[in-house]
Amino acid sequence: MGNSGKYIFGVDIGGTTVKLGFFDREGTLLDKWEIPTRTEDGGSKILPDIADSITKKIDEKGIGTEDVAGVGVGAPGPIDNEGVVHRAVNLGWGVFSIKKTLEDILHLPVMAGNDANVAALGEMWKGGGKGSSDLIMVTLGTGVGGGIITGGRVLTGVCGAGGEIGHVHVEDNEEESCNCGNKGCLEQYTSATGVTRLANRKLAKSDRESVLRGGEVSAKTVFDAVKAKDTLAMEVAEEFGKYLGNGLAVISSVINPDTIVIGGGVSKAGEILMDYIRPYYEKNVFHGSREVKFALATLGNDAGIFGSAKLVLDAVL
Amino acid sequence: MGNSGKYIFGVDIGGTTVKLGFFDREGTLLDKWEIPTRTEDGGSKILPDIADSITKKIDEKGIGTEDVAGVGVGAPGPIDNEGVVHRAVNLGWGVFSIKKTLEDILHLPVMAGNDANVAALGEMWKGGGKGSSDLIMVTLGTGVGGGIITGGRVLTGVCGAGGEIGHVHVEDNEEESCNCGNKGCLEQYTSATGVTRLANRKLAKSDRESVLRGGEVSAKTVFDAVKAKDTLAMEVAEEFGKYLGNGLAVISSVINPDTIVIGGGVSKAGEILMDYIRPYYEKNVFHGSREVKFALATLGNDAGIFGSAKLVLDAVL
């Protein structure tokens, strides 16, 4: 590579929109915008649309391609270290090289990675994990995503499935299946849907009083109820904390991170989450990994564009 | 670095002996020998003894230091990426740089790593994991050691405690403490001592017939009894397989390896181990990591010297 361009594009492909960011090398986000994700025709229009949008932005900024160090891309699927995606169901993609396809259109260096892994890199660079070199990020959204950085580099794994924290097995006695087909995955208890499920199960089991009864049950209302000292909600939070604390303890015992970043919709509950996670984590983690900093994610939906820009920076430097 | 010497020394420091190996760059083991580990005086003699032994070997071989690319060292303790050990109780060591100390005596490039991590690198280079780039190695000995390689590099972690597979929490209902202080670690069920403990517990619980009754109970006699279709021993193997299979499934879900290498004394039972591990592994691992090759370690006690030599090779290339 060795391109010395001053600017980098960071791209985060989602199922409905593609987020794009225009950065300088220091990681200042100079501009950001979105385009729709056109998933028709096996998603064959997605990369040309992105190339088109980047070309227009280069013109708009009055710069040339020689001023651009490269383009980083995060996408929802397993992507290996060569930039090859191994099926991305949400985008209609099969197996092909994102890197090569986009390089052929743009004539710029391209790096690609899994969206959750790339978001972890973004949080390490400019977010809740700033200054860390060994980090676990867990995103508690509709599902549970994860990304792991070790020695400053994304843990990709052999086919891009590295960092799949959401599908770590944490419960032998589960009867419902996870979206992945297994039973007892971390995602089933700690995603927004998982917390709701835990609460509904507990509400159904007894007639105990709770502010959750009768109203809408969601991760937000559960943690609001926890803050209001609702006993039933606090028991739900305890279960949530047990699963997440134990799961993170196992992962930390082999990763030995300095920081664990918690992001996603559920993390909006704030620091109170740590009160429930930390006791289980500290009880079961190997002592060499006990001294870890728990931090909330700070980049929100921009983590992906920051991280994909950083992928480029790490490759061209 | 950039030293172009043709030879490498690989050193594996144990609690009673230090193993040393003399390699060419292709990884041919040209000579190997041992010296005692002198742990007195806070282990201050260990590195000078090693330097002395290497200097003598260089003379004996009729080569000069300019022919040596470097010296790799594996030691039983957390060692970070800078070659600093953070206490090695068995050697009497506190916190200091192995790399710097030995470089100052030998005037040769030195690389250092945790012994179990380095053994994993050795098995990847020349042993059961040959050809792999993403590998988990678990050593079932008196304790359970572990090493993880991701993208061809040792997963060291922030203070050298990466890859501590033996102290992954796998059982909430354990009452006895592990050597590490926690309860329910993988090591408590799958080390040689762990298998013996599982067997003794099962023997004490009932009067059922078993060839294990009355004789010596050890990991070896248990797996010999499994091969002779002893029902009680087979149930012990089932428990062993459940803990190890589930534990490896969790770790694989985040590491996404192509190979899992099983070594240590218990692994002498052979391929039959996989029959008990694999069903639990496959049931609970994330699908992206299901296609993994299980292999037995092949380098035995030499894994450490091979791996530490490879540490040097990776650094100087």
Short mmCIF file of N, CA and C in Angstrom, two decimals, chain B residues 117-237:
data_model
loop_
_atom_site.label_atom_id
_atom_site.label_comp_id
_atom_site.label_asym_id
_atom_site.label_seq_id
_atom_site.Cartn_x
_atom_site.Cartn_y
_atom_site.Cartn_z
N ASN B 117 1.76 -20.60 25.77
CA ASN B 117 1.52 -19.90 24.50
C ASN B 117 2.57 -20.28 23.46
N VAL B 118 3.81 -20.36 23.93
CA VAL B 118 4.92 -20.69 23.05
C VAL B 118 4.79 -22.14 22.56
N ALA B 119 4.33 -23.03 23.42
CA ALA B 119 4.13 -24.43 23.02
C ALA B 119 3.07 -24.50 21.91
N ALA B 120 2.04 -23.67 22.02
CA ALA B 120 1.01 -23.63 20.97
C ALA B 120 1.63 -23.21 19.64
N LEU B 121 2.51 -22.22 19.70
CA LEU B 121 3.19 -21.74 18.49
C LEU B 121 4.05 -22.87 17.90
N GLY B 122 4.71 -23.63 18.76
CA GLY B 122 5.52 -24.77 18.32
C GLY B 122 4.68 -25.82 17.62
N GLU B 123 3.53 -26.17 18.21
CA GLU B 123 2.66 -27.18 17.60
C GLU B 123 2.10 -26.68 16.27
N MET B 124 1.91 -25.35 16.15
CA MET B 124 1.42 -24.80 14.88
C MET B 124 2.51 -24.86 13.81
N TRP B 125 3.74 -24.64 14.24
CA TRP B 125 4.85 -24.59 13.29
C TRP B 125 5.24 -25.98 12.79
N LYS B 126 5.38 -26.91 13.72
CA LYS B 126 5.96 -28.21 13.35
C LYS B 126 5.22 -29.40 13.95
N GLY B 127 4.08 -29.17 14.58
CA GLY B 127 3.43 -30.28 15.27
C GLY B 127 2.02 -30.57 14.77
N GLY B 128 1.11 -30.86 15.69
CA GLY B 128 -0.25 -31.27 15.35
C GLY B 128 -1.06 -30.20 14.64
N GLY B 129 -0.59 -28.94 14.73
CA GLY B 129 -1.34 -27.85 14.11
C GLY B 129 -0.67 -27.29 12.88
N LYS B 130 0.23 -28.08 12.30
CA LYS B 130 1.01 -27.63 11.14
C LYS B 130 0.11 -27.08 10.03
N GLY B 131 0.45 -25.92 9.52
CA GLY B 131 -0.33 -25.34 8.42
C GLY B 131 -1.45 -24.43 8.89
N SER B 132 -1.73 -24.44 10.20
CA SER B 132 -2.80 -23.60 10.73
C SER B 132 -2.31 -22.17 10.94
N SER B 133 -3.25 -21.21 10.97
CA SER B 133 -2.90 -19.83 11.31
C SER B 133 -3.68 -19.38 12.54
N ASP B 134 -4.76 -20.09 12.84
CA ASP B 134 -5.64 -19.73 13.95
C ASP B 134 -5.91 -21.00 14.74
N LEU B 135 -5.32 -21.10 15.89
CA LEU B 135 -5.28 -22.39 16.60
C LEU B 135 -5.47 -22.21 18.09
N ILE B 136 -6.16 -23.19 18.69
CA ILE B 136 -6.26 -23.25 20.14
C ILE B 136 -5.53 -24.50 20.58
N MET B 137 -4.60 -24.37 21.52
CA MET B 137 -3.97 -25.57 22.06
C MET B 137 -4.31 -25.67 23.53
N VAL B 138 -4.69 -26.89 23.94
CA VAL B 138 -4.98 -27.11 25.34
C VAL B 138 -4.13 -28.29 25.81
N THR B 139 -3.40 -28.07 26.89
CA THR B 139 -2.48 -29.07 27.40
C THR B 139 -3.04 -29.65 28.69
N LEU B 140 -3.45 -30.93 28.63
CA LEU B 140 -4.08 -31.57 29.77
C LEU B 140 -3.02 -32.32 30.56
N GLY B 141 -2.37 -31.65 31.48
CA GLY B 141 -1.35 -32.29 32.31
C GLY B 141 -1.82 -32.30 33.75
N THR B 142 -0.89 -32.08 34.67
CA THR B 142 -1.27 -31.97 36.09
C THR B 142 -2.29 -30.84 36.23
N GLY B 143 -2.02 -29.75 35.53
CA GLY B 143 -3.01 -28.68 35.38
C GLY B 143 -3.48 -28.65 33.94
N VAL B 144 -4.20 -27.60 33.58
CA VAL B 144 -4.58 -27.42 32.17
C VAL B 144 -3.98 -26.11 31.68
N GLY B 145 -3.08 -26.21 30.70
CA GLY B 145 -2.47 -25.03 30.12
C GLY B 145 -3.13 -24.72 28.79
N GLY B 146 -2.96 -23.53 28.32
CA GLY B 146 -3.57 -23.20 27.04
C GLY B 146 -2.76 -22.17 26.31
N GLY B 147 -2.88 -22.21 24.99
CA GLY B 147 -2.24 -21.19 24.18
C GLY B 147 -3.11 -20.97 22.96
N ILE B 148 -3.19 -19.71 22.53
CA ILE B 148 -4.03 -19.38 21.38
C ILE B 148 -3.20 -18.61 20.37
N ILE B 149 -3.33 -19.00 19.10
CA ILE B 149 -2.69 -18.29 18.01
C ILE B 149 -3.79 -17.72 17.14
N THR B 150 -3.72 -16.42 16.86
CA THR B 150 -4.72 -15.84 15.96
C THR B 150 -4.00 -15.05 14.88
N GLY B 151 -4.36 -15.31 13.63
CA GLY B 151 -3.69 -14.67 12.50
C GLY B 151 -2.19 -14.93 12.52
N GLY B 152 -1.78 -16.13 12.97
CA GLY B 152 -0.37 -16.51 12.99
C GLY B 152 0.42 -15.99 14.17
N ARG B 153 -0.23 -15.19 15.03
CA ARG B 153 0.50 -14.60 16.16
C ARG B 153 -0.05 -15.07 17.51
N VAL B 154 0.83 -15.19 18.49
CA VAL B 154 0.42 -15.58 19.83
C VAL B 154 -0.52 -14.54 20.42
N LEU B 155 -1.63 -14.98 20.98
CA LEU B 155 -2.54 -14.07 21.68
C LEU B 155 -1.99 -13.89 23.10
N THR B 156 -1.31 -12.77 23.32
CA THR B 156 -0.60 -12.54 24.57
C THR B 156 -1.49 -11.87 25.61
N GLY B 157 -2.33 -10.95 25.15
CA GLY B 157 -3.14 -10.18 26.09
C GLY B 157 -2.34 -9.03 26.66
N VAL B 158 -3.01 -8.22 27.47
CA VAL B 158 -2.41 -6.97 27.91
C VAL B 158 -1.26 -7.17 28.89
N CYS B 159 -1.32 -8.23 29.73
CA CYS B 159 -0.19 -8.45 30.64
C CYS B 159 0.34 -9.87 30.54
N GLY B 160 0.07 -10.53 29.41
CA GLY B 160 0.64 -11.87 29.21
C GLY B 160 -0.21 -13.01 29.76
N ALA B 161 -1.43 -12.72 30.19
CA ALA B 161 -2.30 -13.77 30.72
C ALA B 161 -3.25 -14.31 29.65
N GLY B 162 -3.02 -13.98 28.39
CA GLY B 162 -3.86 -14.49 27.30
C GLY B 162 -3.78 -16.00 27.19
N GLY B 163 -4.86 -16.61 26.71
CA GLY B 163 -4.85 -18.06 26.47
C GLY B 163 -5.01 -18.93 27.70
N GLU B 164 -5.44 -18.36 28.82
CA GLU B 164 -5.55 -19.15 30.07
C GLU B 164 -6.79 -20.04 30.08
N ILE B 165 -6.79 -21.00 29.19
CA ILE B 165 -7.95 -21.87 29.00
C ILE B 165 -8.28 -22.68 30.25
N GLY B 166 -7.28 -23.06 31.01
CA GLY B 166 -7.49 -23.91 32.18
C GLY B 166 -8.35 -23.26 33.25
N HIS B 167 -8.40 -21.92 33.23
CA HIS B 167 -9.14 -21.24 34.28
C HIS B 167 -10.39 -20.55 33.77
N VAL B 168 -10.87 -21.06 32.66
CA VAL B 168 -12.19 -20.68 32.18
C VAL B 168 -13.22 -21.33 33.11
N HIS B 169 -14.22 -20.54 33.51
CA HIS B 169 -15.25 -21.02 34.44
C HIS B 169 -16.26 -21.90 33.69
N VAL B 170 -16.43 -23.15 34.13
CA VAL B 170 -17.35 -24.04 33.43
C VAL B 170 -18.40 -24.69 34.33
N GLU B 171 -18.32 -24.45 35.65
CA GLU B 171 -19.26 -25.13 36.56
C GLU B 171 -19.60 -24.20 37.73
N ASP B 172 -20.91 -23.86 37.83
CA ASP B 172 -21.34 -22.96 38.92
C ASP B 172 -21.44 -23.69 40.26
N ASN B 173 -21.63 -25.02 40.22
CA ASN B 173 -21.91 -25.76 41.46
C ASN B 173 -20.72 -26.49 42.04
N GLU B 174 -19.53 -25.91 41.94
CA GLU B 174 -18.35 -26.56 42.49
C GLU B 174 -18.08 -26.02 43.89
N GLU B 175 -17.73 -26.91 44.81
CA GLU B 175 -17.46 -26.44 46.18
C GLU B 175 -15.97 -26.39 46.50
N GLU B 176 -15.17 -27.21 45.82
CA GLU B 176 -13.73 -27.18 46.05
C GLU B 176 -13.08 -26.06 45.24
N SER B 177 -12.02 -25.47 45.79
CA SER B 177 -11.33 -24.40 45.07
C SER B 177 -10.27 -24.95 44.13
N CYS B 178 -10.11 -24.26 43.01
CA CYS B 178 -9.03 -24.54 42.07
C CYS B 178 -7.73 -23.92 42.63
N ASN B 179 -6.58 -24.33 42.13
CA ASN B 179 -5.31 -23.74 42.56
C ASN B 179 -5.29 -22.23 42.38
N CYS B 180 -6.05 -21.73 41.42
CA CYS B 180 -6.05 -20.29 41.11
C CYS B 180 -6.90 -19.50 42.10
N GLY B 181 -7.68 -20.21 42.94
CA GLY B 181 -8.51 -19.53 43.93
C GLY B 181 -9.98 -19.49 43.56
N ASN B 182 -10.30 -19.63 42.28
CA ASN B 182 -11.69 -19.65 41.85
C ASN B 182 -12.30 -21.04 42.04
N LYS B 183 -13.58 -21.17 41.76
CA LYS B 183 -14.25 -22.47 41.83
C LYS B 183 -14.92 -22.78 40.50
N GLY B 184 -14.75 -24.00 40.00
CA GLY B 184 -15.43 -24.41 38.77
C GLY B 184 -14.62 -24.18 37.51
N CYS B 185 -13.29 -24.12 37.64
CA CYS B 185 -12.42 -23.93 36.46
C CYS B 185 -12.32 -25.22 35.64
N LEU B 186 -12.15 -25.08 34.34
CA LEU B 186 -11.99 -26.21 33.42
C LEU B 186 -10.93 -27.20 33.93
N GLU B 187 -9.85 -26.67 34.47
CA GLU B 187 -8.76 -27.49 35.00
C GLU B 187 -9.22 -28.49 36.05
N GLN B 188 -10.27 -28.14 36.82
CA GLN B 188 -10.73 -29.02 37.90
C GLN B 188 -11.40 -30.30 37.39
N TYR B 189 -11.68 -30.37 36.09
CA TYR B 189 -12.40 -31.53 35.55
C TYR B 189 -11.65 -32.23 34.42
N THR B 190 -10.69 -31.53 33.81
CA THR B 190 -10.11 -32.10 32.58
C THR B 190 -8.60 -32.27 32.64
N SER B 191 -7.95 -31.83 33.72
CA SER B 191 -6.54 -32.15 33.91
C SER B 191 -6.44 -33.62 34.33
N ALA B 192 -5.22 -34.14 34.39
CA ALA B 192 -5.03 -35.52 34.87
C ALA B 192 -5.63 -35.66 36.27
N THR B 193 -5.36 -34.69 37.13
CA THR B 193 -5.92 -34.70 38.49
C THR B 193 -7.43 -34.53 38.45
N GLY B 194 -7.92 -33.74 37.52
CA GLY B 194 -9.35 -33.51 37.40
C GLY B 194 -10.10 -34.78 37.01
N VAL B 195 -9.56 -35.51 36.05
CA VAL B 195 -10.20 -36.76 35.61
C VAL B 195 -10.21 -37.76 36.77
N THR B 196 -9.11 -37.82 37.50
CA THR B 196 -9.02 -38.71 38.66
C THR B 196 -10.08 -38.35 39.70
N ARG B 197 -10.24 -37.05 39.91
CA ARG B 197 -11.22 -36.55 40.87
C ARG B 197 -12.65 -36.91 40.45
N LEU B 198 -12.94 -36.71 39.16
CA LEU B 198 -14.27 -37.08 38.64
C LEU B 198 -14.53 -38.56 38.87
N ALA B 199 -13.51 -39.39 38.62
CA ALA B 199 -13.66 -40.84 38.76
C ALA B 199 -13.86 -41.22 40.23
N ASN B 200 -13.04 -40.64 41.10
CA ASN B 200 -13.17 -40.97 42.53
C ASN B 200 -14.52 -40.54 43.09
N ARG B 201 -15.01 -39.39 42.64
CA ARG B 201 -16.34 -38.94 43.07
C ARG B 201 -17.40 -39.96 42.66
N LYS B 202 -17.30 -40.41 41.42
CA LYS B 202 -18.31 -41.33 40.90
C LYS B 202 -18.22 -42.69 41.61
N LEU B 203 -17.00 -43.14 41.88
CA LEU B 203 -16.81 -44.42 42.58
C LEU B 203 -17.38 -44.35 44.00
N ALA B 204 -17.21 -43.20 44.63
CA ALA B 204 -17.66 -43.05 46.03
C ALA B 204 -19.18 -42.97 46.13
N LYS B 205 -19.82 -42.53 45.04
CA LYS B 205 -21.26 -42.27 45.07
C LYS B 205 -22.11 -43.54 45.07
N SER B 206 -21.55 -44.66 44.58
CA SER B 206 -22.34 -45.89 44.49
C SER B 206 -21.44 -47.11 44.67
N ASP B 207 -22.04 -48.29 44.64
CA ASP B 207 -21.26 -49.53 44.74
C ASP B 207 -21.14 -50.21 43.38
N ARG B 208 -21.50 -49.47 42.33
CA ARG B 208 -21.50 -50.09 41.00
C ARG B 208 -20.15 -50.70 40.68
N GLU B 209 -20.22 -51.79 39.94
CA GLU B 209 -19.00 -52.48 39.53
C GLU B 209 -18.19 -51.62 38.56
N SER B 210 -16.88 -51.73 38.64
CA SER B 210 -16.00 -51.04 37.70
C SER B 210 -14.61 -51.62 37.83
N VAL B 211 -13.91 -51.74 36.73
CA VAL B 211 -12.53 -52.24 36.80
C VAL B 211 -11.64 -51.25 37.56
N LEU B 212 -12.17 -50.02 37.73
CA LEU B 212 -11.37 -49.01 38.45
C LEU B 212 -11.35 -49.27 39.95
N ARG B 213 -12.34 -50.04 40.42
CA ARG B 213 -12.48 -50.22 41.87
C ARG B 213 -11.31 -51.03 42.43
N GLY B 214 -10.71 -50.53 43.50
CA GLY B 214 -9.64 -51.29 44.17
C GLY B 214 -8.26 -50.96 43.63
N GLY B 215 -8.15 -50.68 42.33
CA GLY B 215 -6.83 -50.38 41.75
C GLY B 215 -6.48 -48.91 41.84
N GLU B 216 -5.42 -48.55 41.15
CA GLU B 216 -5.03 -47.14 41.11
C GLU B 216 -5.96 -46.39 40.16
N VAL B 217 -6.45 -45.25 40.61
CA VAL B 217 -7.30 -44.44 39.74
C VAL B 217 -6.48 -43.26 39.22
N SER B 218 -6.32 -43.20 37.91
CA SER B 218 -5.60 -42.09 37.29
C SER B 218 -6.23 -41.82 35.93
N ALA B 219 -5.84 -40.72 35.30
CA ALA B 219 -6.38 -40.44 33.97
C ALA B 219 -6.09 -41.62 33.04
N LYS B 220 -4.90 -42.21 33.19
CA LYS B 220 -4.54 -43.34 32.32
C LYS B 220 -5.45 -44.55 32.57
N THR B 221 -5.63 -44.93 33.87
CA THR B 221 -6.46 -46.11 34.13
C THR B 221 -7.92 -45.85 33.75
N VAL B 222 -8.37 -44.59 33.91
CA VAL B 222 -9.75 -44.27 33.52
C VAL B 222 -9.93 -44.48 32.02
N PHE B 223 -9.03 -43.93 31.19
CA PHE B 223 -9.22 -44.06 29.74
C PHE B 223 -8.92 -45.48 29.24
N ASP B 224 -8.04 -46.20 29.95
CA ASP B 224 -7.87 -47.62 29.62
C ASP B 224 -9.19 -48.37 29.88
N ALA B 225 -9.84 -48.03 30.98
CA ALA B 225 -11.12 -48.67 31.31
C ALA B 225 -12.19 -48.28 30.29
N VAL B 226 -12.13 -47.04 29.80
CA VAL B 226 -13.08 -46.62 28.76
C VAL B 226 -12.91 -47.50 27.53
N LYS B 227 -11.65 -47.73 27.15
CA LYS B 227 -11.38 -48.57 25.97
C LYS B 227 -11.86 -50.00 26.18
N ALA B 228 -11.88 -50.44 27.47
CA ALA B 228 -12.39 -51.79 27.79
C ALA B 228 -13.90 -51.77 28.05
N LYS B 229 -14.54 -50.63 27.68
CA LYS B 229 -16.01 -50.48 27.78
C LYS B 229 -16.56 -50.54 29.20
N ASP B 230 -15.77 -50.14 30.17
CA ASP B 230 -16.25 -50.05 31.55
C ASP B 230 -17.26 -48.91 31.65
N THR B 231 -18.51 -49.24 32.06
CA THR B 231 -19.59 -48.25 32.01
C THR B 231 -19.31 -47.04 32.90
N LEU B 232 -18.85 -47.29 34.10
CA LEU B 232 -18.58 -46.17 35.01
C LEU B 232 -17.49 -45.26 34.44
N ALA B 233 -16.43 -45.86 33.92
CA ALA B 233 -15.35 -45.06 33.32
C ALA B 233 -15.87 -44.26 32.13
N MET B 234 -16.79 -44.88 31.36
CA MET B 234 -17.35 -44.18 30.20
C MET B 234 -18.17 -42.97 30.64
N GLU B 235 -18.83 -43.08 31.78
CA GLU B 235 -19.57 -41.92 32.30
C GLU B 235 -18.61 -40.81 32.74
N VAL B 236 -17.47 -41.20 33.29
CA VAL B 236 -16.46 -40.20 33.66
C VAL B 236 -15.96 -39.49 32.39
N ALA B 237 -15.69 -40.28 31.36
CA ALA B 237 -15.23 -39.71 30.09
C ALA B 237 -16.28 -38.77 29.50
#
